[in-house]
Amino acid sequence: MKKKINTRLVGIAILAVVATVISITIVYYSFFEGQIRSDLEISAKLLKDTHYFESVNVDTDTIDLSTDIDELRVTWIGADGTVLYDNDARPEELTNHANRPEIQEAFEKGSGESVRRSDTMNMNTFYYAILLDNGTVLRVATEAENIQSVFLTALPIILAIILVILVVCVILSHMLTRQLIAPIENMAQNIEDIGTNPPYRELVPFANMIRQQHADILSAAKARQDFTANVSHELKTPLTAISGYAELIQNHMVDEAQHDHFITEIRKNAERLLSLINDIIRLSELDRNEEEQFFDVVDLYDVVGECMEGLGIAADKRNITLSFEGEHCSIRANREMIRELTDNLVQNAIRYNNEGGHVWVKVRGGVSPTLTVRDDGIGIPEHEQERIFQRFYRVDKSRSRETGGTGLGLAIVKHIVEIHDAKIEVHSTVGEGTEMKVTY
Ligand code: ADP
């Protein structure tokens, strides 16, 4: 960045110098040219006013202007264009001048001028011709450097100025960039410190974004750490139990009567391990492939209905009455996920219910179709209602474990709800029951 600013500043300076030099040269040259023309005009008029060339029978041999006015070439042209006198050459050697633009103009309008490139490199010849009263034309001419030559003459000076400016610019831009960048570097070093305000107003959104991302990364890392710790703990409990029971059996410390009980415990814990691992795998799948889910138009009523068929046995086991009603309605969804969501909600409604309790499942259509799972079970205390969607959060730990809960069901539900851009609401009263409502 520093290098970029430096080179750009130097570039701008060079550009400014070159542009200034070019425009000054052009302006200066046009003044210079104007001055030459006016000098020539004055000289021509002065010579005319002497009426010297109009005196009859002027003996051209006696005219000698060459010595006095060396810079000025004077040519006298007759009415037919023949050169009568030239202070720089013998008139006989010169061709007819009638077709020269300044001469033609002088014959027509009384005076004429023109500029021609000289034989000498980089020089221009300026001509001014004036018609004399006797019909002849007097022309004065002088040579001057052309604009390229003026520019080339000035080039070494220009280059020297550019060099000086370049050095000054490099020093200045170094100082300037250091001054500009120092606060940014300082901010970068203290990005976490909210007390350090961004040095420039333009950097506020950038700093806020970086800070937000930083906070998100930290909280994601913390969540991952917590999750790993929780997973390890959750896996350890059933594994320790399995290992302990197996050891007791191996050491013949379990009598015949308790044998079956121990084997059942081993199996229960193994099943718990399996459901835990299944839920963990499912969560990490949902974490990974959010964009790759296959969405289809599905009938919510049909999908929930299919799911309910499989839940009858679980409800019967706890003597719970399941009821399902509603209307057909279409939503854009992943069929498998909707089954999973329904299964989790209804399983919970059965699990956290009382013997002989009820579970009511309803599907409503309309602009935003809804799925409601209501039970008259134990309920969830108000202050815990938000936390139940966190991974491994359980209100009633022992009941959850006893009934095969993993503490991950509602975390999976929340994920599915988010993937479908849906919304989930909890209404619950301890001792009266719970209602979970998903709106698509
Ligand atoms: P679990 O596998 O333990 O059921 P969930 O993530 O599905 O885990 O639910 C988290 C916790 O929320 C449960 O442990 C339970 O305490 C509470 N919960 C969920 N659904 C209900 C419900 N219908 N009635 C009462 N408590 C519930």
Short mmCIF file of C-alpha atoms and ligand atoms in Angstrom, two decimals:
data_model
loop_
_atom_site.label_atom_id
_atom_site.label_comp_id
_atom_site.label_asym_id
_atom_site.label_seq_id
_atom_site.Cartn_x
_atom_site.Cartn_y
_atom_site.Cartn_z
CA MET A 1 0.00 0.00 0.00
CA LYS A 2 2.82 2.38 0.96
CA LYS A 3 4.59 1.61 -2.30
CA LYS A 4 1.41 2.17 -4.27
CA ILE A 5 0.75 5.55 -2.65
CA ASN A 6 4.39 6.55 -3.18
CA THR A 7 4.48 5.64 -6.86
CA ARG A 8 1.12 7.29 -7.50
CA LEU A 9 2.15 10.52 -5.79
CA VAL A 10 5.41 10.62 -7.75
CA GLY A 11 3.51 9.82 -10.95
CA ILE A 12 1.06 12.65 -10.32
CA ALA A 13 3.96 15.05 -9.64
CA ILE A 14 5.75 14.11 -12.87
CA LEU A 15 2.51 14.45 -14.81
CA ALA A 16 1.89 17.87 -13.27
CA VAL A 17 5.42 19.07 -14.13
CA VAL A 18 5.25 17.81 -17.73
CA ALA A 19 1.79 19.33 -18.26
CA THR A 20 2.93 22.65 -16.80
CA VAL A 21 6.08 22.73 -18.92
CA ILE A 22 4.18 21.91 -22.12
CA SER A 23 1.50 24.52 -21.54
CA ILE A 24 4.03 27.20 -20.49
CA THR A 25 6.10 26.48 -23.63
CA ILE A 26 3.03 26.81 -25.85
CA VAL A 27 1.92 30.08 -24.23
CA TYR A 28 5.46 31.48 -24.23
CA TYR A 29 6.01 30.53 -27.87
CA SER A 30 2.80 32.17 -29.03
CA PHE A 31 3.91 35.44 -27.31
CA PHE A 32 7.33 35.06 -28.87
CA GLU A 33 5.80 34.49 -32.31
CA GLY A 34 3.50 37.48 -31.90
CA GLN A 35 6.48 39.62 -30.95
CA ILE A 36 8.44 38.53 -34.07
CA ARG A 37 5.49 39.28 -36.34
CA SER A 38 4.96 42.70 -34.85
CA ASP A 39 8.69 43.51 -35.04
CA LEU A 40 8.72 42.50 -38.72
CA GLU A 41 5.65 44.62 -39.42
CA ILE A 42 7.23 47.66 -37.75
CA SER A 43 10.47 47.17 -39.70
CA ALA A 44 8.59 46.83 -43.00
CA LYS A 45 6.47 49.91 -42.31
CA LEU A 46 9.52 51.91 -41.29
CA LEU A 47 11.32 50.98 -44.50
CA LYS A 48 8.19 51.85 -46.50
CA ASP A 49 7.87 55.20 -44.78
CA THR A 50 11.39 56.14 -45.92
CA HIS A 51 9.96 56.01 -49.50
CA TYR A 52 13.47 54.93 -50.40
CA PHE A 53 12.39 52.03 -52.61
CA GLU A 54 9.81 54.19 -54.37
CA SER A 55 12.25 56.76 -55.68
CA VAL A 56 12.49 56.34 -59.41
CA ASN A 57 15.52 54.57 -60.85
CA VAL A 58 16.88 53.36 -57.58
CA ASP A 59 20.20 51.88 -58.26
CA THR A 60 19.98 48.57 -56.46
CA ASP A 61 23.71 48.27 -56.38
CA THR A 62 23.90 51.19 -54.02
CA ILE A 63 21.51 49.65 -51.50
CA ASP A 64 23.28 47.97 -48.71
CA LEU A 65 21.21 46.84 -45.78
CA SER A 66 23.15 43.71 -45.08
CA THR A 67 25.76 45.13 -42.81
CA ASP A 68 23.50 47.11 -40.54
CA ILE A 69 20.61 44.77 -40.06
CA ASP A 70 22.14 41.37 -40.20
CA GLU A 71 19.21 39.53 -38.65
CA LEU A 72 16.76 41.06 -41.05
CA ARG A 73 16.48 39.94 -44.63
CA VAL A 74 15.06 42.55 -46.94
CA THR A 75 13.77 41.71 -50.40
CA TRP A 76 12.30 44.12 -52.91
CA ILE A 77 10.04 42.59 -55.51
CA GLY A 78 8.82 44.19 -58.67
CA ALA A 79 5.16 44.29 -59.75
CA ASP A 80 5.72 41.18 -61.90
CA GLY A 81 7.31 39.18 -59.07
CA THR A 82 10.94 39.53 -60.14
CA VAL A 83 13.32 40.16 -57.32
CA LEU A 84 14.82 43.63 -57.71
CA TYR A 85 16.94 43.59 -54.58
CA ASP A 86 17.84 41.19 -51.77
CA ASN A 87 20.27 42.03 -48.98
CA ASP A 88 21.28 38.41 -48.62
CA ALA A 89 21.64 37.20 -52.25
CA ARG A 90 22.12 38.45 -55.77
CA PRO A 91 18.66 39.15 -57.23
CA GLU A 92 19.48 37.40 -60.54
CA GLU A 93 19.94 34.16 -58.67
CA LEU A 94 16.51 34.33 -57.12
CA THR A 95 13.43 32.96 -58.88
CA ASN A 96 10.25 34.87 -59.47
CA HIS A 97 8.52 35.57 -56.13
CA ALA A 98 5.00 36.26 -57.49
CA ASN A 99 3.66 32.95 -56.20
CA ARG A 100 4.92 33.29 -52.62
CA PRO A 101 1.87 33.47 -50.33
CA GLU A 102 2.93 36.64 -48.44
CA ILE A 103 3.73 38.41 -51.76
CA GLN A 104 0.42 37.39 -53.33
CA GLU A 105 -1.40 38.59 -50.21
CA ALA A 106 0.48 41.89 -50.27
CA PHE A 107 -0.46 42.50 -53.91
CA GLU A 108 -4.10 41.72 -53.09
CA LYS A 109 -4.56 43.33 -49.69
CA GLY A 110 -1.65 45.71 -49.25
CA SER A 111 0.22 43.49 -46.81
CA GLY A 112 0.79 39.78 -46.23
CA GLU A 113 2.60 37.44 -43.96
CA SER A 114 3.63 33.80 -43.76
CA VAL A 115 5.86 31.40 -41.86
CA ARG A 116 7.94 28.68 -43.51
CA ARG A 117 10.26 26.05 -42.20
CA SER A 118 13.84 27.12 -42.83
CA ASP A 119 16.47 25.07 -44.56
CA THR A 120 18.25 25.12 -41.24
CA MET A 121 16.89 22.49 -38.90
CA ASN A 122 14.58 23.62 -36.10
CA MET A 123 14.22 27.13 -37.50
CA ASN A 124 11.24 28.94 -38.95
CA THR A 125 11.38 31.93 -41.27
CA PHE A 126 8.80 34.65 -40.67
CA TYR A 127 7.89 36.88 -43.63
CA TYR A 128 6.09 40.21 -43.77
CA ALA A 129 5.42 41.83 -47.13
CA ILE A 130 4.04 45.31 -47.77
CA LEU A 131 2.84 46.91 -51.03
CA LEU A 132 4.61 50.13 -51.87
CA ASP A 133 2.86 53.04 -53.55
CA ASN A 134 4.65 52.37 -56.84
CA GLY A 135 3.19 48.85 -57.11
CA THR A 136 6.32 47.02 -55.97
CA VAL A 137 6.46 44.93 -52.81
CA LEU A 138 8.94 45.14 -49.97
CA ARG A 139 9.41 41.98 -47.90
CA VAL A 140 11.23 41.59 -44.62
CA ALA A 141 12.04 38.23 -43.09
CA THR A 142 13.73 36.86 -40.04
CA GLU A 143 14.55 33.45 -38.68
CA ALA A 144 13.51 32.18 -35.27
CA GLU A 145 13.60 28.87 -33.46
CA ASN A 146 10.46 26.78 -33.90
CA ILE A 147 8.46 25.42 -30.94
CA GLN A 148 10.09 21.98 -30.93
CA SER A 149 13.47 23.58 -30.84
CA VAL A 150 12.45 25.90 -28.01
CA PHE A 151 11.17 22.84 -26.17
CA LEU A 152 14.34 20.86 -26.85
CA THR A 153 16.44 23.76 -25.63
CA ALA A 154 14.44 23.80 -22.41
CA LEU A 155 14.56 20.00 -22.04
CA PRO A 156 17.66 19.74 -19.82
CA ILE A 157 16.18 22.32 -17.47
CA ILE A 158 12.86 20.44 -17.48
CA LEU A 159 14.62 17.18 -16.69
CA ALA A 160 16.55 18.82 -13.88
CA ILE A 161 13.32 20.22 -12.42
CA ILE A 162 11.64 16.80 -12.72
CA LEU A 163 14.55 15.22 -10.90
CA VAL A 164 14.39 17.72 -8.06
CA ILE A 165 10.61 17.33 -7.80
CA LEU A 166 11.00 13.57 -7.88
CA VAL A 167 13.36 13.60 -4.93
CA VAL A 168 11.13 16.01 -2.99
CA CYS A 169 8.07 13.88 -3.86
CA VAL A 170 9.67 10.65 -2.76
CA ILE A 171 10.62 12.20 0.58
CA LEU A 172 7.22 13.86 1.03
CA SER A 173 5.23 10.79 -0.01
CA HIS A 174 7.27 8.64 2.38
CA MET A 175 6.43 10.99 5.21
CA LEU A 176 2.81 11.29 4.14
CA THR A 177 2.19 7.56 3.74
CA ARG A 178 3.84 6.83 7.05
CA GLN A 179 1.60 9.41 8.68
CA LEU A 180 -1.50 8.01 6.93
CA ILE A 181 -0.74 4.36 7.55
CA ALA A 182 0.53 4.49 11.13
CA PRO A 183 -2.97 4.81 12.66
CA ILE A 184 -4.26 1.98 10.42
CA GLU A 185 -1.41 -0.28 11.55
CA ASN A 186 -2.16 0.68 15.11
CA MET A 187 -5.83 -0.21 14.60
CA ALA A 188 -4.89 -3.56 13.04
CA GLN A 189 -2.78 -4.40 16.07
CA ASN A 190 -5.57 -3.51 18.47
CA ILE A 191 -8.51 -4.73 16.39
CA GLU A 192 -10.03 -6.59 19.35
CA ASP A 193 -9.96 -3.53 21.55
CA ILE A 194 -13.37 -1.88 21.06
CA GLY A 195 -12.00 1.20 22.84
CA THR A 196 -9.64 1.90 19.89
CA ASN A 197 -11.65 3.89 17.41
CA PRO A 198 -10.80 3.56 13.70
CA PRO A 199 -8.54 6.50 12.71
CA TYR A 200 -10.64 7.40 9.67
CA ARG A 201 -14.42 7.66 9.38
CA GLU A 202 -14.29 5.60 6.17
CA LEU A 203 -12.78 2.69 8.09
CA VAL A 204 -15.60 2.43 10.66
CA PRO A 205 -17.71 -0.09 8.67
CA PHE A 206 -14.58 -2.10 7.85
CA ALA A 207 -13.43 -2.16 11.49
CA ASN A 208 -16.94 -3.09 12.65
CA MET A 209 -17.11 -5.91 10.13
CA ILE A 210 -13.70 -7.27 11.14
CA ARG A 211 -14.60 -7.04 14.81
CA GLN A 212 -17.91 -8.80 14.21
CA GLN A 213 -16.18 -11.54 12.21
CA HIS A 214 -13.56 -11.84 14.90
CA ALA A 215 -16.22 -12.18 17.59
CA ASP A 216 -18.11 -14.72 15.43
CA ILE A 217 -14.96 -16.77 14.90
CA LEU A 218 -14.20 -16.72 18.63
CA SER A 219 -17.73 -17.71 19.57
CA ALA A 220 -17.79 -20.45 16.90
CA ALA A 221 -14.48 -21.76 18.26
CA LYS A 222 -15.87 -21.63 21.80
CA ALA A 223 -19.06 -23.41 20.70
CA ARG A 224 -16.95 -26.09 18.99
CA GLN A 225 -14.83 -26.50 22.09
CA ASP A 226 -17.91 -26.76 24.32
CA PHE A 227 -19.48 -29.22 21.92
CA THR A 228 -16.39 -31.41 21.83
CA ALA A 229 -16.19 -31.37 25.63
CA ASN A 230 -19.90 -32.22 25.90
CA VAL A 231 -19.65 -34.98 23.29
CA SER A 232 -16.73 -36.55 25.13
CA HIS A 233 -18.60 -36.39 28.40
CA GLU A 234 -21.83 -37.77 26.92
CA LEU A 235 -19.99 -40.66 25.25
CA LYS A 236 -17.99 -41.41 28.33
CA THR A 237 -20.99 -42.01 30.60
CA PRO A 238 -22.55 -44.98 28.73
CA LEU A 239 -19.12 -46.35 27.83
CA THR A 240 -18.02 -46.32 31.48
CA ALA A 241 -21.27 -48.06 32.43
CA ILE A 242 -20.84 -50.73 29.73
CA SER A 243 -17.23 -51.30 30.71
CA GLY A 244 -18.12 -51.50 34.43
CA TYR A 245 -20.98 -53.95 33.95
CA ALA A 246 -18.88 -56.10 31.62
CA GLU A 247 -16.04 -56.17 34.13
CA LEU A 248 -18.36 -57.26 36.92
CA ILE A 249 -19.69 -60.08 34.75
CA GLN A 250 -16.20 -61.05 33.69
CA ASN A 251 -15.04 -61.26 37.30
CA HIS A 252 -18.06 -63.40 38.20
CA MET A 253 -19.20 -60.79 40.63
CA VAL A 254 -22.77 -60.88 39.39
CA ASP A 255 -25.03 -63.62 40.61
CA GLU A 256 -27.30 -65.53 38.27
CA ALA A 257 -30.40 -63.57 39.26
CA GLN A 258 -28.83 -60.18 38.35
CA HIS A 259 -27.31 -61.42 35.12
CA ASP A 260 -30.25 -60.44 32.93
CA HIS A 261 -30.48 -57.03 34.53
CA PHE A 262 -26.81 -56.31 33.85
CA ILE A 263 -27.05 -57.47 30.26
CA THR A 264 -30.12 -55.24 29.76
CA GLU A 265 -28.18 -52.30 31.18
CA ILE A 266 -25.28 -52.97 28.83
CA ARG A 267 -27.67 -53.07 25.89
CA LYS A 268 -29.50 -49.89 26.97
CA ASN A 269 -26.22 -48.00 27.26
CA ALA A 270 -25.02 -49.34 23.92
CA GLU A 271 -28.29 -48.15 22.33
CA ARG A 272 -27.83 -44.76 23.96
CA LEU A 273 -24.33 -44.56 22.55
CA LEU A 274 -25.67 -45.41 19.13
CA SER A 275 -28.40 -42.76 19.19
CA LEU A 276 -25.89 -40.22 20.48
CA ILE A 277 -23.50 -40.98 17.65
CA ASN A 278 -26.35 -40.89 15.12
CA ASP A 279 -27.47 -37.46 16.34
CA ILE A 280 -23.90 -36.11 16.37
CA ILE A 281 -23.35 -37.32 12.82
CA ARG A 282 -26.68 -35.82 11.76
CA LEU A 283 -25.84 -32.44 13.31
CA SER A 284 -22.46 -32.28 11.64
CA GLU A 285 -24.10 -33.20 8.32
CA LEU A 286 -26.57 -30.36 8.76
CA ASP A 287 -23.70 -28.04 9.70
CA ARG A 288 -21.78 -28.95 6.57
CA ASN A 289 -24.28 -29.18 3.69
CA GLU A 290 -26.64 -26.31 4.25
CA GLU A 291 -26.66 -25.28 0.61
CA GLU A 292 -26.74 -28.73 -0.89
CA GLN A 293 -30.12 -29.81 0.50
CA PHE A 294 -32.60 -31.16 -1.98
CA PHE A 295 -35.85 -29.18 -1.84
CA ASP A 296 -39.12 -30.32 -3.30
CA VAL A 297 -42.79 -29.36 -3.17
CA VAL A 298 -44.23 -31.64 -0.48
CA ASP A 299 -47.63 -32.03 1.15
CA LEU A 300 -47.00 -31.21 4.81
CA TYR A 301 -50.11 -33.10 5.95
CA ASP A 302 -49.01 -36.28 4.13
CA VAL A 303 -45.45 -36.17 5.42
CA VAL A 304 -46.54 -35.60 9.03
CA GLY A 305 -49.18 -38.33 8.62
CA GLU A 306 -46.56 -40.88 7.46
CA CYS A 307 -44.44 -39.98 10.44
CA MET A 308 -47.29 -40.39 12.90
CA GLU A 309 -47.79 -44.01 11.83
CA GLY A 310 -44.33 -44.89 13.08
CA LEU A 311 -44.81 -43.17 16.43
CA GLY A 312 -47.82 -45.18 17.58
CA ILE A 313 -45.73 -47.86 19.31
CA ALA A 314 -43.76 -45.36 21.38
CA ALA A 315 -47.00 -43.67 22.46
CA ASP A 316 -48.67 -46.97 23.32
CA LYS A 317 -45.73 -47.97 25.49
CA ARG A 318 -46.39 -44.97 27.71
CA ASN A 319 -50.14 -45.20 27.37
CA ILE A 320 -50.34 -41.88 25.58
CA THR A 321 -53.09 -40.97 23.14
CA LEU A 322 -51.90 -39.55 19.86
CA SER A 323 -54.26 -37.53 17.71
CA PHE A 324 -53.61 -36.05 14.30
CA GLU A 325 -55.75 -33.70 12.26
CA GLY A 326 -55.36 -30.98 9.64
CA GLU A 327 -55.55 -30.08 5.98
CA HIS A 328 -53.47 -30.78 2.90
CA CYS A 329 -51.05 -27.99 2.04
CA SER A 330 -47.90 -27.70 -0.06
CA ILE A 331 -44.57 -26.36 1.10
CA ARG A 332 -41.10 -26.27 -0.49
CA ALA A 333 -39.06 -28.49 1.74
CA ASN A 334 -36.75 -31.42 2.15
CA ARG A 335 -39.07 -34.35 2.84
CA GLU A 336 -36.58 -36.28 4.97
CA MET A 337 -35.89 -33.27 7.16
CA ILE A 338 -39.58 -32.58 7.74
CA ARG A 339 -39.99 -36.19 8.88
CA GLU A 340 -37.02 -35.79 11.18
CA LEU A 341 -38.41 -32.56 12.64
CA THR A 342 -41.88 -34.03 13.21
CA ASP A 343 -40.41 -37.17 14.71
CA ASN A 344 -38.29 -35.19 17.18
CA LEU A 345 -41.15 -32.93 18.29
CA VAL A 346 -43.66 -35.75 18.72
CA GLN A 347 -41.10 -38.01 20.45
CA ASN A 348 -40.47 -35.20 22.94
CA ALA A 349 -44.21 -34.67 23.47
CA ILE A 350 -44.49 -38.40 24.32
CA ARG A 351 -41.30 -38.54 26.35
CA TYR A 352 -42.00 -35.54 28.57
CA ASN A 353 -45.60 -36.53 29.19
CA ASN A 354 -47.40 -38.22 32.04
CA GLU A 355 -48.83 -41.72 31.96
CA GLY A 356 -52.14 -41.58 30.13
CA GLY A 357 -51.39 -38.16 28.65
CA HIS A 358 -52.28 -36.73 25.23
CA VAL A 359 -50.46 -35.47 22.21
CA TRP A 360 -52.28 -33.40 19.59
CA VAL A 361 -50.63 -32.89 16.21
CA LYS A 362 -52.17 -30.36 13.79
CA VAL A 363 -51.34 -29.20 10.27
CA ARG A 364 -52.86 -25.93 9.02
CA GLY A 365 -52.57 -24.56 5.44
CA GLY A 366 -52.88 -20.98 4.20
CA VAL A 367 -50.20 -18.50 3.20
CA SER A 368 -47.85 -19.76 5.92
CA PRO A 369 -48.62 -23.41 6.69
CA THR A 370 -48.07 -24.49 10.30
CA LEU A 371 -47.33 -27.68 12.18
CA THR A 372 -48.35 -27.70 15.85
CA VAL A 373 -47.38 -30.41 18.34
CA ARG A 374 -49.14 -29.96 21.69
CA ASP A 375 -49.03 -32.14 24.80
CA ASP A 376 -50.44 -32.06 28.32
CA GLY A 377 -47.16 -33.21 29.82
CA ILE A 378 -44.75 -31.84 32.38
CA GLY A 379 -44.10 -28.48 30.63
CA ILE A 380 -40.93 -26.38 30.50
CA PRO A 381 -40.16 -23.56 32.95
CA GLU A 382 -40.28 -20.16 31.20
CA HIS A 383 -36.62 -19.28 31.84
CA GLU A 384 -35.44 -22.55 30.25
CA GLN A 385 -37.57 -22.31 27.12
CA GLU A 386 -34.94 -20.50 25.06
CA ARG A 387 -32.11 -22.79 26.09
CA ILE A 388 -33.74 -26.08 25.15
CA PHE A 389 -32.54 -25.60 21.55
CA GLN A 390 -28.90 -25.59 22.64
CA ARG A 391 -26.89 -28.75 22.04
CA PHE A 392 -27.01 -31.14 25.03
CA TYR A 393 -29.24 -28.83 27.04
CA ARG A 394 -31.79 -30.80 29.03
CA VAL A 395 -34.30 -29.51 31.56
CA ASP A 396 -35.03 -32.88 33.11
CA LYS A 397 -31.72 -34.72 32.72
CA SER A 398 -32.67 -38.01 34.30
CA ARG A 399 -35.94 -38.32 32.39
CA SER A 400 -34.16 -37.50 29.14
CA ARG A 401 -31.54 -40.19 29.73
CA GLU A 402 -34.06 -42.72 30.95
CA THR A 403 -36.23 -42.29 27.89
CA GLY A 404 -33.35 -42.45 25.43
CA GLY A 405 -32.97 -38.70 24.85
CA THR A 406 -29.65 -37.38 23.59
CA GLY A 407 -30.11 -33.69 24.28
CA LEU A 408 -29.59 -33.02 20.58
CA GLY A 409 -33.14 -33.46 19.19
CA LEU A 410 -34.19 -29.82 19.42
CA ALA A 411 -30.78 -28.63 18.18
CA ILE A 412 -31.44 -30.69 15.02
CA VAL A 413 -35.00 -29.26 14.86
CA LYS A 414 -33.66 -25.70 15.10
CA HIS A 415 -31.19 -26.39 12.31
CA ILE A 416 -33.90 -27.81 10.03
CA VAL A 417 -36.17 -24.84 10.79
CA GLU A 418 -33.35 -22.44 9.80
CA ILE A 419 -32.60 -24.33 6.58
CA HIS A 420 -36.29 -23.97 5.62
CA ASP A 421 -36.42 -20.28 6.54
CA ALA A 422 -39.17 -21.24 8.94
CA LYS A 423 -39.89 -20.18 12.53
CA ILE A 424 -40.42 -22.18 15.73
CA GLU A 425 -42.31 -20.96 18.79
CA VAL A 426 -42.58 -22.57 22.23
CA HIS A 427 -45.57 -22.07 24.50
CA SER A 428 -45.32 -24.02 27.70
CA THR A 429 -46.57 -24.02 31.26
CA VAL A 430 -45.09 -26.28 33.91
CA GLY A 431 -47.59 -28.95 34.89
CA GLU A 432 -49.97 -28.11 32.05
CA GLY A 433 -48.11 -28.97 28.87
CA THR A 434 -46.15 -27.69 25.92
CA GLU A 435 -46.98 -26.48 22.43
CA MET A 436 -44.33 -26.31 19.68
CA LYS A 437 -45.44 -24.44 16.55
CA VAL A 438 -43.45 -24.43 13.33
CA THR A 439 -44.51 -21.85 10.71
CA TYR A 440 -43.25 -22.33 7.12
P1 ADP B 1 -33.73 -34.77 24.49
O1 ADP B 1 -33.08 -35.74 23.64
O2 ADP B 1 -33.17 -34.71 25.88
O3 ADP B 1 -35.20 -34.82 24.48
P2 ADP B 1 -34.08 -32.32 23.05
O4 ADP B 1 -33.07 -31.43 22.44
O5 ADP B 1 -35.08 -32.94 22.17
O6 ADP B 1 -33.27 -33.37 23.89
O7 ADP B 1 -34.83 -31.46 24.14
C1 ADP B 1 -34.11 -30.70 25.08
C2 ADP B 1 -34.82 -30.63 26.38
O8 ADP B 1 -36.03 -29.86 26.28
C3 ADP B 1 -35.29 -31.97 26.89
O9 ADP B 1 -34.28 -32.60 27.61
C4 ADP B 1 -36.46 -31.59 27.76
O10 ADP B 1 -36.03 -31.28 29.06
C5 ADP B 1 -37.03 -30.36 27.12
N1 ADP B 1 -38.23 -30.65 26.27
C6 ADP B 1 -38.28 -30.86 24.96
N2 ADP B 1 -39.54 -31.05 24.52
C7 ADP B 1 -40.33 -31.02 25.62
C8 ADP B 1 -41.74 -31.16 25.86
N3 ADP B 1 -42.59 -31.39 24.87
N4 ADP B 1 -42.19 -31.06 27.13
C9 ADP B 1 -41.32 -30.80 28.13
N5 ADP B 1 -39.98 -30.66 27.99
C10 ADP B 1 -39.50 -30.75 26.75
#
